[in-house]
Amino acid sequence: FRLTLVKDFNMAEIEGYAELIRRGQPDFVEIKGVTFTGGNKPELGMKNVPWHAEVVRFTSEICNLVSQDYEIASEHAHSCAVLMANKKFKKQDKWYTWIDFPKFLKLSKSGEHFSSEDYMVETPEWAVYGKGIPGDGGFDPDEIHYRKGDSRTASSASTPASTRPSTPAV
């Protein structure tokens, strides 16, 4: 499943979303804040784009409403997205939310029945919720990280984090 949150539009429907998740019992639910794309007379504006902390809070509430079988597994603050996963993907206190694509392709061509657990791979530590770069979780530390205001050169220092709300501990 995927939910795109729009502040002042659909974030009050939390119980309805929780019911859909209870009914569907998906392995994963990606919950993401809407991306503002502009326009001449946009119906939605930046005021409707939730902060990452708001998306995390919403996801935490959904987890509590759905069942004890789900929790926040992964995040990508830069994309304002979190991944809610069924705990069957948490083995020995490690998340396995990534896909072994060659194995998936081999399984899909085999004609045999298989499930997502058959091609799961351990989630990198930096992508696990709460374990990445403080305030910017889910960003691969091997990648160059540019922030608004950077001069866009690899040698430039990142600008300080904005005054965005802090991400709550779950």
mmCIF file of C-alpha atoms in Angstrom:
data_model
loop_
_atom_site.group_PDB
_atom_site.id
_atom_site.type_symbol
_atom_site.label_atom_id
_atom_site.label_comp_id
_atom_site.label_asym_id
_atom_site.label_seq_id
_atom_site.Cartn_x
_atom_site.Cartn_y
_atom_site.Cartn_z
ATOM 1 C CA PHE A 1 0.000 0.000 0.000
ATOM 2 C CA ARG A 2 0.993 3.634 -0.338
ATOM 3 C CA LEU A 3 -0.588 6.627 1.346
ATOM 4 C CA THR A 4 0.218 10.160 0.274
ATOM 5 C CA LEU A 5 -0.555 12.612 3.049
ATOM 6 C CA VAL A 6 -1.871 16.087 2.284
ATOM 7 C CA LYS A 7 -2.054 18.381 5.312
ATOM 8 C CA ASP A 8 -5.545 19.837 5.905
ATOM 9 C CA PHE A 9 -6.963 17.400 3.351
ATOM 10 C CA ASN A 10 -6.605 13.727 4.272
ATOM 11 C CA MET A 11 -4.559 13.469 7.469
ATOM 12 C CA ALA A 12 -7.677 13.441 9.680
ATOM 13 C CA GLU A 13 -8.831 10.162 8.099
ATOM 14 C CA ILE A 14 -6.453 8.067 10.192
ATOM 15 C CA GLU A 15 -9.048 5.551 11.437
ATOM 16 C CA GLY A 16 -10.275 4.934 7.884
ATOM 17 C CA TYR A 17 -6.737 4.255 6.668
ATOM 18 C CA ALA A 18 -6.119 1.979 9.652
ATOM 19 C CA GLU A 19 -9.235 -0.016 8.713
ATOM 20 C CA LEU A 20 -8.014 -0.421 5.110
ATOM 21 C CA ILE A 21 -4.668 -1.701 6.371
ATOM 22 C CA ARG A 22 -6.354 -4.111 8.811
ATOM 23 C CA ARG A 23 -8.478 -5.455 5.945
ATOM 24 C CA GLY A 24 -5.687 -5.743 3.388
ATOM 25 C CA GLN A 25 -2.921 -6.880 5.752
ATOM 26 C CA PRO A 26 -0.161 -5.712 3.393
ATOM 27 C CA ASP A 27 3.463 -6.561 4.053
ATOM 28 C CA PHE A 28 4.422 -2.907 3.700
ATOM 29 C CA VAL A 29 2.779 0.508 3.732
ATOM 30 C CA GLU A 30 4.744 3.465 2.412
ATOM 31 C CA ILE A 31 3.438 6.667 3.946
ATOM 32 C CA LYS A 32 4.681 9.803 2.215
ATOM 33 C CA GLY A 33 4.049 13.510 2.400
ATOM 34 C CA VAL A 34 2.715 15.076 -0.791
ATOM 35 C CA THR A 35 5.264 16.815 -3.008
ATOM 36 C CA PHE A 36 4.326 20.349 -4.002
ATOM 37 C CA THR A 37 4.799 20.877 -7.728
ATOM 38 C CA GLY A 38 3.666 24.469 -8.074
ATOM 39 C CA GLY A 39 1.505 25.840 -10.818
ATOM 40 C CA ASN A 40 -0.210 29.116 -11.713
ATOM 41 C CA LYS A 41 -3.203 28.675 -9.410
ATOM 42 C CA PRO A 42 -2.466 25.585 -7.348
ATOM 43 C CA GLU A 43 -5.352 24.199 -5.331
ATOM 44 C CA LEU A 44 -2.795 22.874 -2.889
ATOM 45 C CA GLY A 45 0.233 24.809 -1.711
ATOM 46 C CA MET A 46 3.284 24.432 0.493
ATOM 47 C CA LYS A 47 0.964 24.784 3.490
ATOM 48 C CA ASN A 48 -0.396 21.338 2.557
ATOM 49 C CA VAL A 49 3.006 19.622 2.544
ATOM 50 C CA PRO A 50 3.552 17.852 5.870
ATOM 51 C CA TRP A 51 6.949 17.868 7.580
ATOM 52 C CA HIS A 52 8.717 14.526 7.909
ATOM 53 C CA ALA A 53 8.039 14.598 11.670
ATOM 54 C CA GLU A 54 4.302 14.886 10.944
ATOM 55 C CA VAL A 55 4.455 11.900 8.586
ATOM 56 C CA VAL A 56 6.312 9.890 11.251
ATOM 57 C CA ARG A 57 3.740 10.861 13.887
ATOM 58 C CA PHE A 58 0.857 9.883 11.569
ATOM 59 C CA THR A 59 2.530 6.542 10.788
ATOM 60 C CA SER A 60 3.126 5.860 14.469
ATOM 61 C CA GLU A 61 -0.580 6.477 15.172
ATOM 62 C CA ILE A 62 -1.585 4.161 12.300
ATOM 63 C CA CYS A 63 0.702 1.420 13.672
ATOM 64 C CA ASN A 64 -0.973 1.735 17.071
ATOM 65 C CA LEU A 65 -4.449 1.552 15.526
ATOM 66 C CA VAL A 66 -3.801 -1.340 13.138
ATOM 67 C CA SER A 67 -2.199 -4.036 15.299
ATOM 68 C CA GLN A 68 0.929 -5.025 17.143
ATOM 69 C CA ASP A 69 2.095 -6.707 13.915
ATOM 70 C CA TYR A 70 3.367 -3.449 12.355
ATOM 71 C CA GLU A 71 5.938 -0.816 13.171
ATOM 72 C CA ILE A 72 8.006 1.825 11.431
ATOM 73 C CA ALA A 73 10.891 0.003 9.759
ATOM 74 C CA SER A 74 12.562 2.530 7.506
ATOM 75 C CA GLU A 75 12.584 6.194 6.630
ATOM 76 C CA HIS A 76 13.829 8.620 4.039
ATOM 77 C CA ALA A 77 13.446 12.071 5.550
ATOM 78 C CA HIS A 78 14.560 13.830 2.365
ATOM 79 C CA SER A 79 11.581 12.271 0.554
ATOM 80 C CA CYS A 80 9.307 12.814 3.555
ATOM 81 C CA ALA A 81 8.550 9.081 3.565
ATOM 82 C CA VAL A 82 8.467 6.258 6.067
ATOM 83 C CA LEU A 83 7.909 2.553 5.642
ATOM 84 C CA MET A 84 5.526 0.750 7.944
ATOM 85 C CA ALA A 85 6.256 -2.984 7.819
ATOM 86 C CA ASN A 86 4.796 -6.174 9.129
ATOM 87 C CA LYS A 87 7.059 -7.460 11.906
ATOM 88 C CA LYS A 88 7.539 -10.751 10.043
ATOM 89 C CA PHE A 89 10.258 -8.786 8.206
ATOM 90 C CA LYS A 90 12.104 -8.144 11.463
ATOM 91 C CA LYS A 91 14.431 -11.058 12.194
ATOM 92 C CA GLN A 92 16.677 -11.060 15.268
ATOM 93 C CA ASP A 93 16.035 -7.326 15.726
ATOM 94 C CA LYS A 94 17.067 -6.496 12.117
ATOM 95 C CA TRP A 95 14.741 -5.334 9.369
ATOM 96 C CA TYR A 96 14.631 -7.079 5.987
ATOM 97 C CA THR A 97 12.732 -4.646 3.784
ATOM 98 C CA TRP A 98 14.996 -4.523 0.748
ATOM 99 C CA ILE A 99 14.609 -6.664 -2.358
ATOM 100 C CA ASP A 100 17.138 -9.095 -3.827
ATOM 101 C CA PHE A 101 16.108 -8.326 -7.424
ATOM 102 C CA PRO A 102 18.073 -11.118 -9.133
ATOM 103 C CA LYS A 103 16.472 -13.618 -6.748
ATOM 104 C CA PHE A 104 13.041 -12.070 -7.304
ATOM 105 C CA LEU A 105 13.438 -12.360 -11.093
ATOM 106 C CA LYS A 106 14.613 -15.960 -10.798
ATOM 107 C CA LEU A 107 11.646 -16.833 -8.564
ATOM 108 C CA SER A 108 9.168 -15.064 -10.848
ATOM 109 C CA LYS A 109 10.420 -17.030 -13.868
ATOM 110 C CA SER A 110 10.389 -20.365 -12.001
ATOM 111 C CA GLY A 111 6.613 -20.740 -12.024
ATOM 112 C CA GLU A 112 6.821 -21.795 -8.365
ATOM 113 C CA HIS A 113 4.796 -20.126 -5.625
ATOM 114 C CA PHE A 114 6.849 -17.668 -3.592
ATOM 115 C CA SER A 115 6.324 -14.803 -1.169
ATOM 116 C CA SER A 116 8.096 -11.557 -0.376
ATOM 117 C CA GLU A 117 9.939 -13.314 2.446
ATOM 118 C CA ASP A 118 11.728 -15.454 -0.156
ATOM 119 C CA TYR A 119 13.610 -12.527 -1.715
ATOM 120 C CA MET A 120 14.018 -10.118 1.189
ATOM 121 C CA VAL A 121 17.398 -8.615 2.043
ATOM 122 C CA GLU A 122 18.528 -6.878 5.226
ATOM 123 C CA THR A 123 17.796 -3.158 5.281
ATOM 124 C CA PRO A 124 21.014 -1.093 5.405
ATOM 125 C CA GLU A 125 21.587 0.393 8.855
ATOM 126 C CA TRP A 126 21.374 3.959 7.498
ATOM 127 C CA ALA A 127 17.855 3.316 6.157
ATOM 128 C CA VAL A 128 16.470 1.810 9.376
ATOM 129 C CA TYR A 129 14.121 4.188 11.176
ATOM 130 C CA GLY A 130 15.973 6.210 13.809
ATOM 131 C CA LYS A 131 19.433 4.873 12.915
ATOM 132 C CA GLY A 132 20.524 7.153 10.077
ATOM 133 C CA ILE A 133 21.828 10.696 10.014
ATOM 134 C CA PRO A 134 20.117 12.535 12.913
ATOM 135 C CA GLY A 135 17.288 14.655 11.524
ATOM 136 C CA ASP A 136 17.852 13.284 8.025
ATOM 137 C CA GLY A 137 17.387 9.541 8.389
ATOM 138 C CA GLY A 138 17.449 7.259 5.393
ATOM 139 C CA PHE A 139 20.120 9.139 3.493
ATOM 140 C CA ASP A 140 22.892 6.875 2.179
ATOM 141 C CA PRO A 141 26.118 8.224 3.727
ATOM 142 C CA ASP A 142 28.064 7.174 0.603
ATOM 143 C CA GLU A 143 26.062 9.658 -1.483
ATOM 144 C CA ILE A 144 26.758 13.388 -1.687
ATOM 145 C CA HIS A 145 24.119 15.227 0.293
ATOM 146 C CA TYR A 146 23.111 18.672 -0.917
ATOM 147 C CA ARG A 147 20.777 20.905 1.022
ATOM 148 C CA LYS A 148 18.917 23.947 -0.178
ATOM 149 C CA GLY A 149 21.392 26.794 -0.156
ATOM 150 C CA ASP A 150 24.441 24.668 -1.016
ATOM 151 C CA SER A 151 26.542 25.903 -3.908
ATOM 152 C CA ARG A 152 26.059 22.438 -5.488
ATOM 153 C CA THR A 153 29.704 21.502 -5.398
ATOM 154 C CA ALA A 154 30.974 18.378 -3.688
ATOM 155 C CA SER A 155 33.419 20.453 -1.653
ATOM 156 C CA SER A 156 30.781 22.738 -0.149
ATOM 157 C CA ALA A 157 29.687 22.222 3.419
ATOM 158 C CA SER A 158 26.051 21.397 4.014
ATOM 159 C CA THR A 159 23.902 24.158 5.330
ATOM 160 C CA PRO A 160 22.577 23.637 8.855
ATOM 161 C CA ALA A 161 19.316 21.770 9.318
ATOM 162 C CA SER A 162 16.259 23.971 9.062
ATOM 163 C CA THR A 163 13.885 24.684 11.900
ATOM 164 C CA ARG A 164 11.708 21.742 10.932
ATOM 165 C CA PRO A 165 9.982 19.894 13.786
ATOM 166 C CA SER A 166 12.063 17.158 15.342
ATOM 167 C CA THR A 167 11.186 13.578 14.500
ATOM 168 C CA PRO A 168 9.570 11.907 17.503
ATOM 169 C CA ALA A 169 10.966 8.702 18.946
ATOM 170 C CA VAL A 170 8.545 5.834 18.444
#
